[in-house]
Structure formats: C-alpha cells, structure tokens
GROMACS .gro file of N, CA, C and O in nm:
model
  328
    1UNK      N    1   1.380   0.560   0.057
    1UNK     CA    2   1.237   0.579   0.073
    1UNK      C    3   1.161   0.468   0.001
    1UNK      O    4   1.206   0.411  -0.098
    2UNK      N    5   1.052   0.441   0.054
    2UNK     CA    6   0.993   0.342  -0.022
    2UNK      C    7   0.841   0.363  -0.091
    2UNK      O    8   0.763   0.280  -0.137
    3UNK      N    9   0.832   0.500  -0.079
    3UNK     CA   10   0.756   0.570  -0.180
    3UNK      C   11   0.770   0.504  -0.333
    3UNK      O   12   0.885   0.484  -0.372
    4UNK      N   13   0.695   0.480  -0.392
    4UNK     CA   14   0.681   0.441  -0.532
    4UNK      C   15   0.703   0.279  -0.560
    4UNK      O   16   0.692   0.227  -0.671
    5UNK      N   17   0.734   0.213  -0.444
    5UNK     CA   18   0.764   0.084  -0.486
    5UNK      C   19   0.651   0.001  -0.413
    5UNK      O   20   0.600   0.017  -0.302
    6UNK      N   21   0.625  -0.114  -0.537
    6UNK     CA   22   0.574  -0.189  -0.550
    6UNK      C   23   0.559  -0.301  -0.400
    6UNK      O   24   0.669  -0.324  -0.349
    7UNK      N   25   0.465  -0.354  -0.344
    7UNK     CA   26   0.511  -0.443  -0.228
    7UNK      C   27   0.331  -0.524  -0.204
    7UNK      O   28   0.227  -0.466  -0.232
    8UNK      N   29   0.339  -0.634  -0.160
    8UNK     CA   30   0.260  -0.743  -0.112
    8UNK      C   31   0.228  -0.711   0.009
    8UNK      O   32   0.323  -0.718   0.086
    9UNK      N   33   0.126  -0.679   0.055
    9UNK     CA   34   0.109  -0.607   0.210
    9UNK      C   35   0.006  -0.727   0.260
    9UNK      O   36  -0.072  -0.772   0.176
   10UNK      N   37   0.005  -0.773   0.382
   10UNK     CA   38  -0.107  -0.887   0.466
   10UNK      C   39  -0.163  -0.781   0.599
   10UNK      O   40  -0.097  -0.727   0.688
   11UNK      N   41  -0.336  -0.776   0.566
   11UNK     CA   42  -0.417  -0.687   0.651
   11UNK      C   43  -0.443  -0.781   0.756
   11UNK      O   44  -0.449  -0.904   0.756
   12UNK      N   45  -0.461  -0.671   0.874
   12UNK     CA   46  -0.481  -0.711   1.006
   12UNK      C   47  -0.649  -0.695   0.981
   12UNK      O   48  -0.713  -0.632   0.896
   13UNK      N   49  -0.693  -0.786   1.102
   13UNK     CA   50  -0.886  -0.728   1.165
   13UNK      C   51  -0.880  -0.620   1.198
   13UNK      O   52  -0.979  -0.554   1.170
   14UNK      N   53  -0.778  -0.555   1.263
   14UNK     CA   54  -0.893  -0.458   1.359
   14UNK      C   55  -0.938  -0.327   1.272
   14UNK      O   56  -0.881  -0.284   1.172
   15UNK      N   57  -0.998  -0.300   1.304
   15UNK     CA   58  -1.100  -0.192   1.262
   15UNK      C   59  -1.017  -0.061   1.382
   15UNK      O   60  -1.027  -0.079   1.504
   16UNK      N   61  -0.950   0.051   1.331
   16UNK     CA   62  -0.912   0.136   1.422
   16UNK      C   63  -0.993   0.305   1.367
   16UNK      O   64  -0.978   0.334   1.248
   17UNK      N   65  -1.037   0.360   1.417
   17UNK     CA   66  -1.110   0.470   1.368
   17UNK      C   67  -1.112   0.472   1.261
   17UNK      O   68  -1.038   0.551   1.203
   18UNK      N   69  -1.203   0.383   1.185
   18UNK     CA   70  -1.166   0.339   1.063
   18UNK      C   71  -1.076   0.278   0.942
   18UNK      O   72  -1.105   0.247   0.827
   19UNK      N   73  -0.953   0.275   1.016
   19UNK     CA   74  -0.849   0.234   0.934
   19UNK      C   75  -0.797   0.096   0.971
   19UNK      O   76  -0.841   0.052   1.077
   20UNK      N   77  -0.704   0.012   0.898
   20UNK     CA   78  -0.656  -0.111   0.935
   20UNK      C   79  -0.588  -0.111   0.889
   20UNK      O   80  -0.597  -0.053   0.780
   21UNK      N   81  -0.442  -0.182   0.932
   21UNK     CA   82  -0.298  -0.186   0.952
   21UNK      C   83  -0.311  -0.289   0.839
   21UNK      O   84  -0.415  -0.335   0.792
   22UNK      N   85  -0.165  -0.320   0.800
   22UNK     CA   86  -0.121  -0.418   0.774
   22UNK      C   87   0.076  -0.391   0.755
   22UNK      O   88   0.133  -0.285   0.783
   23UNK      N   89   0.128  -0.489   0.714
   23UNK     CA   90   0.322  -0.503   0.729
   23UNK      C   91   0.304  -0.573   0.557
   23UNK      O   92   0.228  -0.650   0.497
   24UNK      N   93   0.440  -0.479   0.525
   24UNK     CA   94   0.498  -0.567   0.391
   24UNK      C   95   0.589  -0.667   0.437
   24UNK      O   96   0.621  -0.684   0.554
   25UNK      N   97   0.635  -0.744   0.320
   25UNK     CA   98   0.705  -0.839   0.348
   25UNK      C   99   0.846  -0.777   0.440
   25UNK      O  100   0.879  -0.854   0.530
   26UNK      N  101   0.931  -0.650   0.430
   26UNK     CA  102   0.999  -0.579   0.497
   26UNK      C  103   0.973  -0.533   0.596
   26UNK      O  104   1.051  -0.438   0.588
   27UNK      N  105   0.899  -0.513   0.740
   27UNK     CA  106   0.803  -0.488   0.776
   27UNK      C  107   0.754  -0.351   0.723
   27UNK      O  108   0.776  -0.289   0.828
   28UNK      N  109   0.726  -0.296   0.675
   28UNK     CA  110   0.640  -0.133   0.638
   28UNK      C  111   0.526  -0.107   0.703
   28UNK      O  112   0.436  -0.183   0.668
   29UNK      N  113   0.497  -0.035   0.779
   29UNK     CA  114   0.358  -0.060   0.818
   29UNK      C  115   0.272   0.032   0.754
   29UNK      O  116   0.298   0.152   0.755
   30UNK      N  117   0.165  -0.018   0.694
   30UNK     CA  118   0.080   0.039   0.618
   30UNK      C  119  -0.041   0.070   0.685
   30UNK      O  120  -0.083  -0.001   0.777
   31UNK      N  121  -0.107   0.187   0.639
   31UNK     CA  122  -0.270   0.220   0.703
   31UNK      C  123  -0.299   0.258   0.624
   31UNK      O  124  -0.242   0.340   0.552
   32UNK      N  125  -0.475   0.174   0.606
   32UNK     CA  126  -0.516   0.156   0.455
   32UNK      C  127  -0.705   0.169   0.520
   32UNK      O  128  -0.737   0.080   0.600
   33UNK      N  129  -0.789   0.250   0.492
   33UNK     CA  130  -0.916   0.253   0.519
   33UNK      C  131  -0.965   0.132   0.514
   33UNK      O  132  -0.961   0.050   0.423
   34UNK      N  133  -1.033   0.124   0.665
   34UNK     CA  134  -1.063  -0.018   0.614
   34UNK      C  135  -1.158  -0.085   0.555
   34UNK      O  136  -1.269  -0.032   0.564
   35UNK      N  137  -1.153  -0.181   0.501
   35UNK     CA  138  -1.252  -0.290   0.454
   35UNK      C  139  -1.218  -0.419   0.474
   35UNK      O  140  -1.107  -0.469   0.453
   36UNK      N  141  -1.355  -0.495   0.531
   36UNK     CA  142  -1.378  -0.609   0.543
   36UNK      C  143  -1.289  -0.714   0.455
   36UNK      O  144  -1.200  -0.782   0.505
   37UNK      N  145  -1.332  -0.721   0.286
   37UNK     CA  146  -1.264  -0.755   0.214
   37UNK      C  147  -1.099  -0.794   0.218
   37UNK      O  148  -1.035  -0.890   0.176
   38UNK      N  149  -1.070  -0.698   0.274
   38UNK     CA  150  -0.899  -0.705   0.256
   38UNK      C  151  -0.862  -0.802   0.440
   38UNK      O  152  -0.751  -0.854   0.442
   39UNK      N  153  -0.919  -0.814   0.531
   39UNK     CA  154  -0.844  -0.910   0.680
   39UNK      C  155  -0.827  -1.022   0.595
   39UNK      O  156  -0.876  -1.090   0.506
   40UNK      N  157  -0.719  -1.003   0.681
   40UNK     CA  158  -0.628  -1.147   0.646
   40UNK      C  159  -0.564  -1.184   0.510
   40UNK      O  160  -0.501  -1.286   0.483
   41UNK      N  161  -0.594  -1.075   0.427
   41UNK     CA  162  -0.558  -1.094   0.281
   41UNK      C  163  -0.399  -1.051   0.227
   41UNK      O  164  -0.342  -0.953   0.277
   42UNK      N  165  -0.362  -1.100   0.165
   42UNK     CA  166  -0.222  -1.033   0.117
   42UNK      C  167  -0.300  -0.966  -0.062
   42UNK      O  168  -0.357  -1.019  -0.159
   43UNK      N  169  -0.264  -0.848  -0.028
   43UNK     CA  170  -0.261  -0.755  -0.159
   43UNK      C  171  -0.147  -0.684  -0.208
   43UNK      O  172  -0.046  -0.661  -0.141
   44UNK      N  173  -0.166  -0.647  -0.335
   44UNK     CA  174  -0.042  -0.597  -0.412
   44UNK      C  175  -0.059  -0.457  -0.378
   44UNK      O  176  -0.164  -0.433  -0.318
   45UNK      N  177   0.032  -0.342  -0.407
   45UNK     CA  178   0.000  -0.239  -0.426
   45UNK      C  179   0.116  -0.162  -0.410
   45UNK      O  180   0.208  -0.228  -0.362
   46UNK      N  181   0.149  -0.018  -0.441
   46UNK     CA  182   0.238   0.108  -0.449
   46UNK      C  183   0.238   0.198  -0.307
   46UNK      O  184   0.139   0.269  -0.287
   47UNK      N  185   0.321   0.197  -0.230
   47UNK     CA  186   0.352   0.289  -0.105
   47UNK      C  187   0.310   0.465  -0.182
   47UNK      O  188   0.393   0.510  -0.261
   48UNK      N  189   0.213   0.529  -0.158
   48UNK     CA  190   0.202   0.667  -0.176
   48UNK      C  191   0.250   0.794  -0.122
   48UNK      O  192   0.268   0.909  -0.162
   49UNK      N  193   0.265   0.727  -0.012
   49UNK     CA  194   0.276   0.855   0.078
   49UNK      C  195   0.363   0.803   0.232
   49UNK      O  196   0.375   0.684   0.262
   50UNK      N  197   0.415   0.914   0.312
   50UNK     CA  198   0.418   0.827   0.445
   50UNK      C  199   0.329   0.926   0.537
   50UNK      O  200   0.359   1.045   0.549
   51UNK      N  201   0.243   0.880   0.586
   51UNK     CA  202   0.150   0.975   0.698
   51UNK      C  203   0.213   1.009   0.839
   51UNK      O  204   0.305   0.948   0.894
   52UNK      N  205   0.150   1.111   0.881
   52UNK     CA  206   0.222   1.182   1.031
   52UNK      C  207   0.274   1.058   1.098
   52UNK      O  208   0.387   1.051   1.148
   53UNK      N  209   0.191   0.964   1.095
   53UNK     CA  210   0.194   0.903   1.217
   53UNK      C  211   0.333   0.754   1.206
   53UNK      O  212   0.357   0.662   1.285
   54UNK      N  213   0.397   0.790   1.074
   54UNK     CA  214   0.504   0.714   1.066
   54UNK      C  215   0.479   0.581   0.961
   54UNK      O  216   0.567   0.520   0.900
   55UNK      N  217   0.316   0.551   0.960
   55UNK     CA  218   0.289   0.459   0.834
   55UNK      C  219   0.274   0.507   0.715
   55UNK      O  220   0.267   0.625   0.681
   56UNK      N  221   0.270   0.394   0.640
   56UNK     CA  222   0.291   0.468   0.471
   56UNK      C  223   0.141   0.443   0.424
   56UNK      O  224   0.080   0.357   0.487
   57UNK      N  225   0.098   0.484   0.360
   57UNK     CA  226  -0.018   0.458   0.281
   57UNK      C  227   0.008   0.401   0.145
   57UNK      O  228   0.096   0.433   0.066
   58UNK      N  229  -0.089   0.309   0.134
   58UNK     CA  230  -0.113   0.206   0.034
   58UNK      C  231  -0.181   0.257  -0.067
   58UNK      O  232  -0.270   0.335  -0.035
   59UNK      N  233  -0.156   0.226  -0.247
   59UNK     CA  234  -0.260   0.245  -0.321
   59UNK      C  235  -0.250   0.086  -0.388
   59UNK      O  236  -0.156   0.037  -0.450
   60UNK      N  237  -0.398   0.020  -0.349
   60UNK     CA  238  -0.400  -0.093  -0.370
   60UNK      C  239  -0.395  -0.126  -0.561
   60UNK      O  240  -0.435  -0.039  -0.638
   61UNK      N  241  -0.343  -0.259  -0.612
   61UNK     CA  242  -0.365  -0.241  -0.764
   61UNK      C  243  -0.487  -0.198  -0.818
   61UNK      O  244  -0.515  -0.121  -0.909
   62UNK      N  245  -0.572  -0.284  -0.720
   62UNK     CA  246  -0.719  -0.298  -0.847
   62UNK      C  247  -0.773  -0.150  -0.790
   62UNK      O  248  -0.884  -0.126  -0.838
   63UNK      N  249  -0.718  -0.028  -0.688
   63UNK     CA  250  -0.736   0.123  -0.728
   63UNK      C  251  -0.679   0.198  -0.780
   63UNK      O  252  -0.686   0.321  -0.772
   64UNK      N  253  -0.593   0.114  -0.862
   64UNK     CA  254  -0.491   0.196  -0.951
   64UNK      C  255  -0.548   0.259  -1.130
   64UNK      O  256  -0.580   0.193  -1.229
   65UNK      N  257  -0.542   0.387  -1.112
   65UNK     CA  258  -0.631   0.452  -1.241
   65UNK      C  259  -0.501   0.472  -1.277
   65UNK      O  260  -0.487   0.594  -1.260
   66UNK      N  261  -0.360   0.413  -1.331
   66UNK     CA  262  -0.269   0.492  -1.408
   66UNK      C  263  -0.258   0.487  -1.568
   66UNK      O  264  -0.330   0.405  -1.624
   67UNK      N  265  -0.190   0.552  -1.631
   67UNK     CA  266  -0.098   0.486  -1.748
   67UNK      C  267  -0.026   0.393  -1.764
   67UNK      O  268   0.053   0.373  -1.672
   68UNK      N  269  -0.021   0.315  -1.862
   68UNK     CA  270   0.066   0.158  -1.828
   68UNK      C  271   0.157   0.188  -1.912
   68UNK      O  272   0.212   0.086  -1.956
   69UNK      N  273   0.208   0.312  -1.966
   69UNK     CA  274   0.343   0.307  -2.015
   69UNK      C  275   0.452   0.322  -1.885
   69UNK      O  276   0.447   0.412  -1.800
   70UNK      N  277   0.538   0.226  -1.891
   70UNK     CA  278   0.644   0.237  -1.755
   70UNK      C  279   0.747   0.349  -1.742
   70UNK      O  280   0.806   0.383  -1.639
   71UNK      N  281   0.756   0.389  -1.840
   71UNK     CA  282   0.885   0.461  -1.882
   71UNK      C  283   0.810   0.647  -1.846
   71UNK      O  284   0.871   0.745  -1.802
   72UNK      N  285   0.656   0.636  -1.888
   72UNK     CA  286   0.606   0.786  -1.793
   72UNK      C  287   0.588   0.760  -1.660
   72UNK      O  288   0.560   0.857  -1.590
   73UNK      N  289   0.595   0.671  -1.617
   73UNK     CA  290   0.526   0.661  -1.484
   73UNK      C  291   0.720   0.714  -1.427
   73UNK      O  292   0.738   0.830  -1.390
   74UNK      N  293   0.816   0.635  -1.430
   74UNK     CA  294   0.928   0.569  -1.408
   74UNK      C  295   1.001   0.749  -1.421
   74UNK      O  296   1.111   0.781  -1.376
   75UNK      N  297   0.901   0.845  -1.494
   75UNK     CA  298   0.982   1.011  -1.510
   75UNK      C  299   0.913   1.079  -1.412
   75UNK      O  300   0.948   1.194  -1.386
   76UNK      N  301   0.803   1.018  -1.341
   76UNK     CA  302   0.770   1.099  -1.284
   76UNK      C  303   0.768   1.055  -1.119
   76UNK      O  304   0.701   1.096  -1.025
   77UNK      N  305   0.878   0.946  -1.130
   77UNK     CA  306   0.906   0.900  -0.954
   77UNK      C  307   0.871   0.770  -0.925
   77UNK      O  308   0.959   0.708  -0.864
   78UNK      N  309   0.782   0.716  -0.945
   78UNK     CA  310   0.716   0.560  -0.951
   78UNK      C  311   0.869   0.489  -0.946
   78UNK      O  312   0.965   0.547  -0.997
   79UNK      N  313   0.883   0.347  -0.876
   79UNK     CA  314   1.017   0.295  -0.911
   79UNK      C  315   0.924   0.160  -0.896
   79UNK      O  316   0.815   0.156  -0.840
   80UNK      N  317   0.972   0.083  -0.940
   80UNK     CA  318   0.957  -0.070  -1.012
   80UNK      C  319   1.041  -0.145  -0.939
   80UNK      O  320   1.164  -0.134  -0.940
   81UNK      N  321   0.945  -0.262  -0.843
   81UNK     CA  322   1.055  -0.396  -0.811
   81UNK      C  323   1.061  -0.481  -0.995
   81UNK      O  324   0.977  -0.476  -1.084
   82UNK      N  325   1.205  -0.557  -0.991
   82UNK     CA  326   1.179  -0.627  -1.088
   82UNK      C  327   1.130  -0.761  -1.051
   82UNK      O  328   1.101  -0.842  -1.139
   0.00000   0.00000   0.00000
C-alpha cells in the first residue's frame, strides 16, 4: 500500500468537478482539489487515503499540521522514504 509514504506528485490543468489529477514518480494517480497554484507543478506530499474511484489522495507538505517527532508519527502508520 502506499498509504503513508512520502512521494513528488506533477499536477495536470484540468479542472474536473473540481478536482485535478496528477501521477507520482511510480505512476499513482492522485486527486487533489483543485488549485490553480499547483498545474504543472511538482509537489511533495503523503498518500492519505485511496478514494472509491481507485486514486489516492494527497496531503500536500505545506498542509501538513503534524508532529515532527518521527518515531510518533512512524507508531501510528506514517512510513518514511529514506
């Protein structure tokens, strides 16, 4: 599963009932609400979830509210590229 791990995702334009795609470097396909800001961009971020529809959802870094001790995050499922 690729829940909890870390990955570089590059957003597509389109605007789809609000949401916009993008592929990790593996392909993953991600659906991420969209914003302008992020086409064409490569961002960092943590796979959350995988939605009905077979993509995973993104939690981008700079929306990341966590604890930066690794070792709670790392007990409670989070996994770490090195």
């Amino acid at each position: 599963s690729q829940v909890g791990i870390r990955h570089d995702v590059l957003f597509e334009q389109e605007n789809k009932d609000g949401f916009m795609f993008g592929y990790t470097g593996n392909y993953v396909r991600i659906r991420h609400p969209y914003n302008p800001v992020l086409v064409n961009q490569v961002v960092q971020g943590i796979i959350s979830s995988v939605n009905d529809d077979g993509t995973a959802a993104l939690i981008i870094d700079s929306e990341l509210q966590v604890s930066s001790n690794k070792n709670e995050l790392m007990a409670t499922g989070w996994k770490f590229n090195s």
